[in-house]
């Protein structure tokens, strides 16, 4: 290494240990990396171990013994005992976690906080946890079995928590009349103004909640007391495997109770005459409290049985009919109000010809009247996948059926009265045929192996990111043709995501899978808008249409605004929903007598322009400001920690100094791996002009911490290793892109390697050999 390079490295090391200005600490970097900065201590980095491939118990014990010899408080001078004790406690905690195979599984999934929580009271491994309820204890499981058991336990816990959030569903709808907002005169001139009156005219409220129903299982399962005692007391590995792989038994029946009320809001006035002191009189209309009129009250329950649990496999239940039901989804709905209704639904997939895609057939039978009056109505819905993400469907409904005359004359059927026929005049048969296109599922960006070329990895990542952004549009559409005795129509619905960001219609996703834990990203990015356009054209060429936009405003909260041309006139809808709870406000902007399609289109343009002004003029600037403020707070927190972390690293280097020197000398005598210099920190980019204030490197000397990682002539730093958490390291420039540079000697040849903060390396390598002109002197004995 040249003298200029040595002097630069020495100057950088001097600056890192106090020779630079106190206020120039490298914390003026990019705010975009603030949220990615690690908060928790990484145990692998602390012990100097790579996470992939997983370290063996021997490697963990070796790293632990090496560090405890350096940092044992009883072996240090008095002025360093407190620092040594702090490091020793951290090392002990990291070792206790990683040497326990089950704790290491949980640590790899959830971190140190997850280990403390799951081994605490109420956790999976704590007092009163899931492990105590196991018939075969987790001690009999291998680490692989324990991982599968733990992920299933966490999935079950997550599913229960999510179910508790959405068990109850409710919605409130309040219809508002603001028909004076849009006026159309005789010349079809459209004017938009502030409405004269805005009054609620209708209301609706619905509520439902779900609860399991415990029923006998017809002797399908063996009771726990009937299990032989020998089998309980002597679990072997195969039994643990069977216990761990046993699928969770669902509740046999779920019941959903629902109730609703809907009606009109009547506004009344009381005529009155006012007499003043001067003798004049004036007629007045005094408003009275509004009256709520209930036009429809509903009350009912829906049973969702788990047929495979309720029906056994022996005797009468083993015939073909019940075998078909066992593979079906069954719903039984019973309503008490406004009229008694019993409706049964059975859905099942059929594959008449082996090798083809199955048909999904759903049949629905509804009993509304006595069987003496008319047979039950019948609905059949058939769906089949005809192409990738394309579903064709056909739906038929019988409507109201009448018994033929010969049955009425010769049997006990009495038929329907004229009043019943008039009340059921709207229950007509219909046939609907359509095609559905489902949206593409977004692709996740995968990480490449460590030995892949950096350029190839970056190119593939950019390609996948570009494809992912394309798929995030999530285009979907549906078209159908419907015919019935009362008419028919052609319908079309199209939807997609607008703008970049988190989709508006993402369902509540699971963070747990068989592969492990994948936490959902926080809602920090801009949200996309889900746009939906729908239209229905009748045979007389009249049509209704609507335009609706939905946007996520929170982790579980969505808001939507829509406008369209409907039977009531020009209708605007505002909606809010969160975890099954919803609020809807349909607002009539223009009465049906004055409404025209031109007025509706103008209202749509005005509404869309208003939203764009609010979105890009207020919402997104506000979100960017909040993110900058959050990053600035994080920036200040890290800035305050730099002196403390620098002092800790200096004390750690003093504690490990003597032992590292002896190991360096031993490696030198064996022509092994000798670390000559190592620096970690920020260097200005060489390919472009650095930003003002970032022209000088901000680094720290880490020769002793790096040399301490050398084990049997080899040094391994994993790609996931948090480098500034290695003992003896500290971060001299948080929020800036840092690098690690190592100069080392191996077999009397000088080597050099330069890696990024998120890159791994294995030393020595032939690719690191320096040219003859840049050979430097090895460590002197």
Tab-separated table of N, CA, C and O in Angstrom, residues 527-641:
chain	number	residue	atom	x	y	z
A	527	UNK	N	-50.716	5.551	-0.766
A	527	UNK	CA	-51.729	4.536	-1.034
A	527	UNK	C	-52.249	4.685	-2.456
A	527	UNK	O	-52.456	5.807	-2.929
A	528	UNK	N	-52.492	3.572	-3.098
A	528	UNK	CA	-53.107	3.604	-4.409
A	528	UNK	C	-54.611	3.788	-4.266
A	528	UNK	O	-55.181	3.609	-3.192
A	529	UNK	N	-55.240	4.141	-5.368
A	529	UNK	CA	-56.685	4.310	-5.414
A	529	UNK	C	-57.267	3.202	-6.280
A	529	UNK	O	-56.816	2.984	-7.410
A	530	UNK	N	-58.218	2.481	-5.729
A	530	UNK	CA	-58.903	1.433	-6.478
A	530	UNK	C	-60.093	2.065	-7.192
A	530	UNK	O	-61.051	2.509	-6.567
A	531	UNK	N	-60.013	2.121	-8.527
A	531	UNK	CA	-61.059	2.727	-9.346
A	531	UNK	C	-61.947	1.630	-9.911
A	531	UNK	O	-61.456	0.641	-10.458
A	532	UNK	N	-63.255	1.805	-9.788
A	532	UNK	CA	-64.216	0.834	-10.294
A	532	UNK	C	-65.285	1.558	-11.109
A	532	UNK	O	-65.910	2.505	-10.622
A	533	UNK	N	-65.460	1.109	-12.340
A	533	UNK	CA	-66.461	1.667	-13.239
A	533	UNK	C	-67.438	0.553	-13.589
A	533	UNK	O	-67.026	-0.538	-13.994
A	534	UNK	N	-68.720	0.805	-13.421
A	534	UNK	CA	-69.735	-0.198	-13.729
A	534	UNK	C	-70.868	0.449	-14.498
A	534	UNK	O	-71.175	1.638	-14.308
A	535	UNK	N	-71.486	-0.333	-15.389
A	535	UNK	CA	-72.582	0.174	-16.220
A	535	UNK	C	-73.497	-0.983	-16.569
A	535	UNK	O	-73.047	-2.125	-16.748
A	536	UNK	N	-74.787	-0.690	-16.656
A	536	UNK	CA	-75.792	-1.669	-17.044
A	536	UNK	C	-76.699	-1.040	-18.094
A	536	UNK	O	-77.236	0.054	-17.881
A	537	UNK	N	-76.840	-1.740	-19.226
A	537	UNK	CA	-77.646	-1.256	-20.339
A	537	UNK	C	-78.867	-2.152	-20.471
A	537	UNK	O	-78.745	-3.381	-20.528
A	538	UNK	N	-80.046	-1.554	-20.511
A	538	UNK	CA	-81.299	-2.296	-20.649
A	538	UNK	C	-81.667	-2.433	-22.120
A	538	UNK	O	-81.087	-1.754	-22.986
A	539	UNK	N	-82.631	-3.292	-22.460
A	539	UNK	CA	-83.009	-3.471	-23.873
A	539	UNK	C	-83.486	-2.198	-24.552
A	539	UNK	O	-83.344	-2.064	-25.772
A	540	UNK	N	-84.046	-1.240	-23.838
A	540	UNK	CA	-84.492	0.005	-24.461
A	540	UNK	C	-83.376	1.048	-24.545
A	540	UNK	O	-83.633	2.236	-24.758
A	541	UNK	N	-82.105	0.592	-24.366
A	541	UNK	CA	-80.896	1.405	-24.497
A	541	UNK	C	-80.748	2.452	-23.388
A	541	UNK	O	-79.889	3.321	-23.492
A	542	UNK	N	-81.551	2.401	-22.360
A	542	UNK	CA	-81.302	3.236	-21.193
A	542	UNK	C	-80.301	2.529	-20.286
A	542	UNK	O	-80.293	1.301	-20.215
A	543	UNK	N	-79.474	3.296	-19.641
A	543	UNK	CA	-78.456	2.646	-18.816
A	543	UNK	C	-78.171	3.487	-17.577
A	543	UNK	O	-78.399	4.702	-17.537
A	544	UNK	N	-77.679	2.776	-16.580
A	544	UNK	CA	-77.200	3.397	-15.348
A	544	UNK	C	-75.718	3.069	-15.216
A	544	UNK	O	-75.263	2.011	-15.668
A	545	UNK	N	-74.986	3.972	-14.643
A	545	UNK	CA	-73.545	3.764	-14.492
A	545	UNK	C	-73.063	4.413	-13.197
A	545	UNK	O	-73.755	5.266	-12.614
A	546	UNK	N	-71.899	3.989	-12.771
A	546	UNK	CA	-71.319	4.550	-11.547
A	546	UNK	C	-69.801	4.527	-11.646
A	546	UNK	O	-69.214	3.686	-12.343
A	547	UNK	N	-69.186	5.470	-10.975
A	547	UNK	CA	-67.729	5.598	-10.904
A	547	UNK	C	-67.366	5.717	-9.436
A	547	UNK	O	-67.862	6.599	-8.732
A	548	UNK	N	-66.498	4.800	-8.961
A	548	UNK	CA	-66.181	4.753	-7.537
A	548	UNK	C	-64.688	4.599	-7.335
A	548	UNK	O	-64.026	3.847	-8.039
A	549	UNK	N	-64.171	5.330	-6.381
A	549	UNK	CA	-62.760	5.234	-6.000
A	549	UNK	C	-62.626	4.904	-4.521
A	549	UNK	O	-63.302	5.511	-3.684
A	550	UNK	N	-61.745	3.938	-4.201
A	550	UNK	CA	-61.533	3.501	-2.815
A	550	UNK	C	-60.054	3.618	-2.488
A	550	UNK	O	-59.198	3.240	-3.295
A	551	UNK	N	-59.772	4.095	-1.308
A	551	UNK	CA	-58.377	4.311	-0.911
A	551	UNK	C	-58.189	3.914	0.538
A	551	UNK	O	-59.039	4.206	1.384
A	552	UNK	N	-57.075	3.239	0.817
A	552	UNK	CA	-56.754	2.903	2.194
A	552	UNK	C	-56.212	4.130	2.901
A	552	UNK	O	-55.318	4.808	2.409
A	553	UNK	N	-56.760	4.401	4.064
A	553	UNK	CA	-56.308	5.536	4.862
A	553	UNK	C	-55.676	5.084	6.174
A	553	UNK	O	-55.253	5.915	6.972
A	554	UNK	N	-55.611	3.793	6.390
A	554	UNK	CA	-54.997	3.230	7.589
A	554	UNK	C	-54.711	1.764	7.362
A	554	UNK	O	-54.953	1.216	6.286
A	555	UNK	N	-54.183	1.099	8.375
A	555	UNK	CA	-53.814	-0.302	8.221
A	555	UNK	C	-55.023	-1.169	7.922
A	555	UNK	O	-54.953	-2.106	7.116
A	556	UNK	N	-56.167	-0.863	8.537
A	556	UNK	CA	-57.383	-1.637	8.314
A	556	UNK	C	-58.556	-0.774	7.839
A	556	UNK	O	-59.673	-1.261	7.766
A	557	UNK	N	-58.318	0.460	7.541
A	557	UNK	CA	-59.401	1.390	7.244
A	557	UNK	C	-59.361	1.804	5.785
A	557	UNK	O	-58.293	2.099	5.248
A	558	UNK	N	-60.545	1.833	5.160
A	558	UNK	CA	-60.685	2.274	3.780
A	558	UNK	C	-61.789	3.308	3.693
A	558	UNK	O	-62.772	3.265	4.432
A	559	UNK	N	-61.607	4.232	2.749
A	559	UNK	CA	-62.638	5.215	2.453
A	559	UNK	C	-62.854	5.243	0.950
A	559	UNK	O	-61.924	4.999	0.169
A	560	UNK	N	-64.092	5.518	0.549
A	560	UNK	CA	-64.407	5.530	-0.865
A	560	UNK	C	-65.411	6.619	-1.201
A	560	UNK	O	-66.237	7.000	-0.370
A	561	UNK	N	-65.321	7.112	-2.436
A	561	UNK	CA	-66.244	8.117	-2.956
A	561	UNK	C	-66.684	7.658	-4.334
A	561	UNK	O	-65.858	7.230	-5.150
A	562	UNK	N	-67.978	7.730	-4.585
A	562	UNK	CA	-68.503	7.321	-5.872
A	562	UNK	C	-69.562	8.285	-6.363
A	562	UNK	O	-70.187	9.012	-5.578
A	563	UNK	N	-69.780	8.286	-7.668
A	563	UNK	CA	-70.816	9.116	-8.265
A	563	UNK	C	-71.343	8.398	-9.488
A	563	UNK	O	-70.606	7.650	-10.160
A	564	UNK	N	-72.623	8.559	-9.759
A	564	UNK	CA	-73.194	7.850	-10.889
A	564	UNK	C	-74.601	8.307	-11.205
A	564	UNK	O	-75.178	9.172	-10.525
A	565	UNK	N	-75.124	7.702	-12.253
A	565	UNK	CA	-76.467	7.997	-12.731
A	565	UNK	C	-77.332	6.788	-12.434
A	565	UNK	O	-77.121	5.711	-12.979
A	566	UNK	N	-78.326	6.967	-11.523
A	566	UNK	CA	-79.156	5.861	-11.066
A	566	UNK	C	-80.623	6.257	-11.151
A	566	UNK	O	-80.983	7.343	-11.630
A	567	UNK	N	-81.484	5.373	-10.677
A	567	UNK	CA	-82.920	5.623	-10.724
A	567	UNK	C	-83.310	6.829	-9.884
A	567	UNK	O	-84.297	7.511	-10.174
A	568	UNK	N	-82.563	7.099	-8.798
A	568	UNK	CA	-82.895	8.240	-7.946
A	568	UNK	C	-82.452	9.558	-8.543
A	568	UNK	O	-82.835	10.621	-8.072
A	569	UNK	N	-81.612	9.518	-9.572
A	569	UNK	CA	-81.053	10.719	-10.164
A	569	UNK	C	-79.538	10.619	-10.179
A	569	UNK	O	-78.965	9.538	-10.359
A	570	UNK	N	-78.871	11.760	-9.993
A	570	UNK	CA	-77.409	11.767	-9.881
A	570	UNK	C	-77.078	11.521	-8.413
A	570	UNK	O	-77.426	12.330	-7.533
A	571	UNK	N	-76.413	10.405	-8.166
A	571	UNK	CA	-76.196	9.935	-6.803
A	571	UNK	C	-74.706	9.918	-6.489
A	571	UNK	O	-73.901	9.401	-7.267
A	572	UNK	N	-74.360	10.481	-5.360
A	572	UNK	CA	-72.980	10.457	-4.852
A	572	UNK	C	-72.949	9.629	-3.586
A	572	UNK	O	-73.820	9.761	-2.723
A	573	UNK	N	-71.964	8.754	-3.474
A	573	UNK	CA	-71.846	7.890	-2.291
A	573	UNK	C	-70.497	8.120	-1.617
A	573	UNK	O	-69.468	8.227	-2.283
A	574	UNK	N	-70.525	8.177	-0.316
A	574	UNK	CA	-69.317	8.290	0.506
A	574	UNK	C	-69.328	7.122	1.480
A	574	UNK	O	-70.330	6.908	2.183
A	575	UNK	N	-68.255	6.353	1.510
A	575	UNK	CA	-68.214	5.166	2.359
A	575	UNK	C	-66.963	5.100	3.209
A	575	UNK	O	-65.904	5.619	2.828
A	576	UNK	N	-67.102	4.471	4.358
A	576	UNK	CA	-65.987	4.238	5.290
A	576	UNK	C	-66.153	2.838	5.854
A	576	UNK	O	-67.262	2.409	6.189
A	577	UNK	N	-65.052	2.096	5.920
A	577	UNK	CA	-65.126	0.731	6.450
A	577	UNK	C	-63.854	0.412	7.203
A	577	UNK	O	-62.764	0.861	6.831
A	578	UNK	N	-64.001	-0.384	8.242
A	578	UNK	CA	-62.867	-0.844	9.037
A	578	UNK	C	-63.231	-2.156	9.704
A	578	UNK	O	-64.136	-2.203	10.542
A	579	UNK	N	-62.543	-3.224	9.281
A	579	UNK	CA	-62.698	-4.534	9.900
A	579	UNK	C	-64.164	-4.955	10.004
A	579	UNK	O	-64.649	-5.372	11.055
A	580	UNK	N	-64.877	-4.833	8.894
A	580	UNK	CA	-66.256	-5.282	8.867
A	580	UNK	C	-67.268	-4.269	9.335
A	580	UNK	O	-68.470	-4.521	9.263
A	581	UNK	N	-66.831	-3.103	9.831
A	581	UNK	CA	-67.745	-2.049	10.248
A	581	UNK	C	-67.758	-0.981	9.165
A	581	UNK	O	-66.700	-0.555	8.695
A	582	UNK	N	-68.948	-0.570	8.744
A	582	UNK	CA	-69.039	0.352	7.631
A	582	UNK	C	-70.042	1.463	7.864
A	582	UNK	O	-71.009	1.320	8.616
A	583	UNK	N	-69.802	2.587	7.203
A	583	UNK	CA	-70.702	3.738	7.210
A	583	UNK	C	-70.848	4.205	5.781
A	583	UNK	O	-69.847	4.477	5.105
A	584	UNK	N	-72.077	4.292	5.301
A	584	UNK	CA	-72.357	4.682	3.918
A	584	UNK	C	-73.285	5.886	3.907
A	584	UNK	O	-74.281	5.930	4.649
A	585	UNK	N	-72.951	6.829	3.033
A	585	UNK	CA	-73.755	8.044	2.891
A	585	UNK	C	-74.103	8.231	1.417
A	585	UNK	O	-73.329	8.833	0.664
A	586	UNK	N	-75.234	7.725	0.949
A	586	UNK	CA	-75.682	8.044	-0.409
A	586	UNK	C	-76.348	9.415	-0.436
A	586	UNK	O	-77.275	9.687	0.340
A	587	UNK	N	-75.857	10.272	-1.317
A	587	UNK	CA	-76.331	11.655	-1.379
A	587	UNK	C	-76.907	11.910	-2.769
A	587	UNK	O	-76.204	11.739	-3.769
A	588	UNK	N	-78.157	12.319	-2.838
A	588	UNK	CA	-78.796	12.667	-4.110
A	588	UNK	C	-78.424	14.109	-4.442
A	588	UNK	O	-78.813	15.052	-3.739
A	589	UNK	N	-77.633	14.298	-5.516
A	589	UNK	CA	-77.201	15.636	-5.918
A	589	UNK	C	-78.169	16.297	-6.881
A	589	UNK	O	-78.193	17.525	-6.995
A	590	UNK	N	-78.899	15.485	-7.619
A	590	UNK	CA	-79.841	16.024	-8.587
A	590	UNK	C	-81.019	15.059	-8.684
A	590	UNK	O	-80.819	13.838	-8.782
A	591	UNK	N	-82.221	15.583	-8.635
A	591	UNK	CA	-83.402	14.731	-8.673
A	591	UNK	C	-83.531	14.056	-10.028
A	591	UNK	O	-82.976	14.510	-11.035
A	592	UNK	N	-84.271	12.957	-10.066
A	592	UNK	CA	-84.426	12.200	-11.315
A	592	UNK	C	-85.200	12.968	-12.376
A	592	UNK	O	-85.052	12.683	-13.564
A	593	UNK	N	-85.986	13.948	-11.971
A	593	UNK	CA	-86.728	14.732	-12.955
A	593	UNK	C	-85.819	15.659	-13.744
A	593	UNK	O	-86.086	15.949	-14.919
A	594	UNK	N	-84.758	16.144	-13.124
A	594	UNK	CA	-83.855	17.070	-13.798
A	594	UNK	C	-82.569	16.399	-14.275
A	594	UNK	O	-81.828	16.989	-15.060
A	595	UNK	N	-82.284	15.199	-13.796
A	595	UNK	CA	-80.989	14.574	-14.070
A	595	UNK	C	-80.835	14.216	-15.532
A	595	UNK	O	-81.770	13.728	-16.182
A	596	UNK	N	-79.667	14.499	-16.082
A	596	UNK	CA	-79.274	14.088	-17.428
A	596	UNK	C	-77.887	13.467	-17.349
A	596	UNK	O	-77.141	13.694	-16.392
A	597	UNK	N	-77.516	12.723	-18.395
A	597	UNK	CA	-76.199	12.097	-18.405
A	597	UNK	C	-75.101	13.150	-18.498
A	597	UNK	O	-74.014	12.980	-17.926
A	598	UNK	N	-75.360	14.252	-19.218
A	598	UNK	CA	-74.347	15.307	-19.294
A	598	UNK	C	-74.080	15.906	-17.921
A	598	UNK	O	-72.933	16.186	-17.558
A	599	UNK	N	-75.150	16.082	-17.142
A	599	UNK	CA	-74.959	16.609	-15.791
A	599	UNK	C	-74.190	15.624	-14.921
A	599	UNK	O	-73.334	16.023	-14.109
A	600	UNK	N	-74.470	14.331	-15.070
A	600	UNK	CA	-73.763	13.329	-14.279
A	600	UNK	C	-72.288	13.286	-14.660
A	600	UNK	O	-71.410	13.154	-13.789
A	601	UNK	N	-71.980	13.383	-15.950
A	601	UNK	CA	-70.576	13.373	-16.386
A	601	UNK	C	-69.848	14.604	-15.857
A	601	UNK	O	-68.699	14.522	-15.395
A	602	UNK	N	-70.507	15.757	-15.911
A	602	UNK	CA	-69.888	16.975	-15.384
A	602	UNK	C	-69.634	16.844	-13.885
A	602	UNK	O	-68.587	17.253	-13.377
A	603	UNK	N	-70.590	16.259	-13.166
A	603	UNK	CA	-70.399	16.054	-11.736
A	603	UNK	C	-69.233	15.107	-11.469
A	603	UNK	O	-68.475	15.303	-10.511
A	604	UNK	N	-69.074	14.081	-12.314
A	604	UNK	CA	-67.955	13.138	-12.147
A	604	UNK	C	-66.622	13.844	-12.358
A	604	UNK	O	-65.667	13.646	-11.592
A	605	UNK	N	-66.549	14.682	-13.395
A	605	UNK	CA	-65.303	15.407	-13.654
A	605	UNK	C	-64.984	16.348	-12.496
A	605	UNK	O	-63.837	16.451	-12.049
A	606	UNK	N	-66.004	17.032	-11.997
A	606	UNK	CA	-65.792	17.948	-10.879
A	606	UNK	C	-65.321	17.194	-9.635
A	606	UNK	O	-64.403	17.639	-8.929
A	607	UNK	N	-65.952	16.042	-9.366
A	607	UNK	CA	-65.560	15.244	-8.200
A	607	UNK	C	-64.131	14.735	-8.334
A	607	UNK	O	-63.337	14.781	-7.380
A	608	UNK	N	-63.754	14.226	-9.514
A	608	UNK	CA	-62.414	13.692	-9.737
A	608	UNK	C	-61.367	14.791	-9.635
A	608	UNK	O	-60.303	14.606	-9.039
A	609	UNK	N	-61.644	15.967	-10.196
A	609	UNK	CA	-60.702	17.076	-10.115
A	609	UNK	C	-60.521	17.522	-8.664
A	609	UNK	O	-59.410	17.854	-8.241
A	610	UNK	N	-61.621	17.526	-7.899
A	610	UNK	CA	-61.522	17.897	-6.494
A	610	UNK	C	-60.656	16.909	-5.726
A	610	UNK	O	-59.838	17.290	-4.878
A	611	UNK	N	-60.827	15.608	-6.038
A	611	UNK	CA	-60.020	14.609	-5.341
A	611	UNK	C	-58.536	14.777	-5.680
A	611	UNK	O	-57.677	14.696	-4.788
A	612	UNK	N	-58.213	14.981	-6.970
A	612	UNK	CA	-56.811	15.150	-7.351
A	612	UNK	C	-56.197	16.347	-6.655
A	612	UNK	O	-55.036	16.303	-6.226
A	613	UNK	N	-56.966	17.426	-6.534
A	613	UNK	CA	-56.445	18.613	-5.855
A	613	UNK	C	-56.154	18.309	-4.385
A	613	UNK	O	-55.125	18.717	-3.847
A	614	UNK	N	-57.059	17.567	-3.737
A	614	UNK	CA	-56.843	17.238	-2.326
A	614	UNK	C	-55.699	16.239	-2.170
A	614	UNK	O	-54.847	16.369	-1.279
A	615	UNK	N	-55.645	15.222	-3.070
A	615	UNK	CA	-54.627	14.170	-2.967
A	615	UNK	C	-53.225	14.730	-3.135
A	615	UNK	O	-52.329	14.478	-2.316
A	616	UNK	N	-53.010	15.495	-4.239
A	616	UNK	CA	-51.655	15.959	-4.545
A	616	UNK	C	-51.361	17.337	-3.965
A	616	UNK	O	-50.204	17.751	-3.932
A	617	UNK	N	-52.403	18.032	-3.514
A	617	UNK	CA	-52.160	19.326	-2.909
A	617	UNK	C	-52.076	19.301	-1.402
A	617	UNK	O	-51.485	20.206	-0.797
A	618	UNK	N	-52.667	18.249	-0.789
A	618	UNK	CA	-52.671	18.206	0.673
A	618	UNK	C	-52.227	16.864	1.238
A	618	UNK	O	-51.297	16.804	2.054
A	619	UNK	N	-52.863	15.755	0.785
A	619	UNK	CA	-52.638	14.457	1.422
A	619	UNK	C	-51.199	14.001	1.253
A	619	UNK	O	-50.504	13.697	2.236
A	620	UNK	N	-50.713	13.936	0.023
A	620	UNK	CA	-49.354	13.424	-0.197
A	620	UNK	C	-48.284	14.365	0.368
A	620	UNK	O	-47.319	13.885	0.972
A	621	UNK	N	-48.392	15.700	0.182
A	621	UNK	CA	-47.412	16.554	0.865
A	621	UNK	C	-47.428	16.391	2.375
A	621	UNK	O	-46.379	16.421	3.020
A	622	UNK	N	-48.623	16.193	2.953
A	622	UNK	CA	-48.700	15.976	4.399
A	622	UNK	C	-48.001	14.682	4.801
A	622	UNK	O	-47.266	14.639	5.794
A	623	UNK	N	-48.211	13.585	4.006
A	623	UNK	CA	-47.559	12.318	4.321
A	623	UNK	C	-46.046	12.434	4.197
A	623	UNK	O	-45.300	11.883	5.021
A	624	UNK	N	-45.576	13.123	3.152
A	624	UNK	CA	-44.129	13.290	3.003
A	624	UNK	C	-43.552	14.086	4.174
A	624	UNK	O	-42.463	13.775	4.670
A	625	UNK	N	-44.284	15.086	4.605
A	625	UNK	CA	-43.814	15.879	5.741
A	625	UNK	C	-43.731	15.031	7.000
A	625	UNK	O	-42.761	15.121	7.767
A	626	UNK	N	-44.740	14.185	7.207
A	626	UNK	CA	-44.722	13.322	8.386
A	626	UNK	C	-43.568	12.344	8.337
A	626	UNK	O	-42.925	12.078	9.366
A	627	UNK	N	-43.291	11.778	7.147
A	627	UNK	CA	-42.171	10.836	7.036
A	627	UNK	C	-40.847	11.542	7.301
A	627	UNK	O	-39.956	10.985	7.948
A	628	UNK	N	-40.710	12.766	6.777
A	628	UNK	CA	-39.477	13.512	7.030
A	628	UNK	C	-39.313	13.832	8.511
A	628	UNK	O	-38.217	13.742	9.059
A	629	UNK	N	-40.421	14.199	9.169
A	629	UNK	CA	-40.336	14.496	10.595
A	629	UNK	C	-39.976	13.253	11.399
A	629	UNK	O	-39.179	13.327	12.340
A	630	UNK	N	-40.569	12.099	11.016
A	630	UNK	CA	-40.235	10.853	11.724
A	630	UNK	C	-38.770	10.488	11.509
A	630	UNK	O	-38.080	10.051	12.439
A	631	UNK	N	-38.279	10.672	10.258
A	631	UNK	CA	-36.882	10.363	9.985
A	631	UNK	C	-35.961	11.327	10.716
A	631	UNK	O	-34.884	10.942	11.188
A	632	UNK	N	-36.381	12.584	10.831
A	632	UNK	CA	-35.561	13.559	11.555
A	632	UNK	C	-35.466	13.205	13.035
A	632	UNK	O	-34.410	13.364	13.657
A	633	UNK	N	-36.586	12.730	13.601
A	633	UNK	CA	-36.534	12.301	15.010
A	633	UNK	C	-35.580	11.128	15.169
A	633	UNK	O	-34.813	11.070	16.141
A	634	UNK	N	-35.643	10.188	14.239
A	634	UNK	CA	-34.719	9.055	14.282
A	634	UNK	C	-33.286	9.523	14.108
A	634	UNK	O	-32.368	9.014	14.766
A	635	UNK	N	-33.099	10.503	13.251
A	635	UNK	CA	-31.781	11.082	13.004
A	635	UNK	C	-31.195	11.672	14.292
A	635	UNK	O	-30.022	11.453	14.635
A	636	UNK	N	-32.013	12.399	15.035
A	636	UNK	CA	-31.537	13.007	16.279
A	636	UNK	C	-31.221	11.953	17.333
A	636	UNK	O	-30.270	12.094	18.103
A	637	UNK	N	-32.036	10.881	17.377
A	637	UNK	CA	-31.766	9.801	18.330
A	637	UNK	C	-30.414	9.156	18.048
A	637	UNK	O	-29.611	8.924	18.968
A	638	UNK	N	-30.136	8.867	16.784
A	638	UNK	CA	-28.865	8.240	16.428
A	638	UNK	C	-27.694	9.179	16.674
A	638	UNK	O	-26.606	8.748	17.074
A	639	UNK	N	-27.916	10.453	16.441
A	639	UNK	CA	-26.840	11.424	16.648
A	639	UNK	C	-26.400	11.458	18.107
A	639	UNK	O	-25.206	11.559	18.409
A	640	UNK	N	-27.372	11.361	19.023
A	640	UNK	CA	-27.034	11.385	20.441
A	640	UNK	C	-26.300	10.121	20.885
A	640	UNK	O	-25.578	10.140	21.876
A	641	UNK	N	-26.499	9.006	20.152
A	641	UNK	CA	-25.895	7.745	20.559
A	641	UNK	C	-24.462	7.575	20.054
A	641	UNK	O	-23.749	6.691	20.531
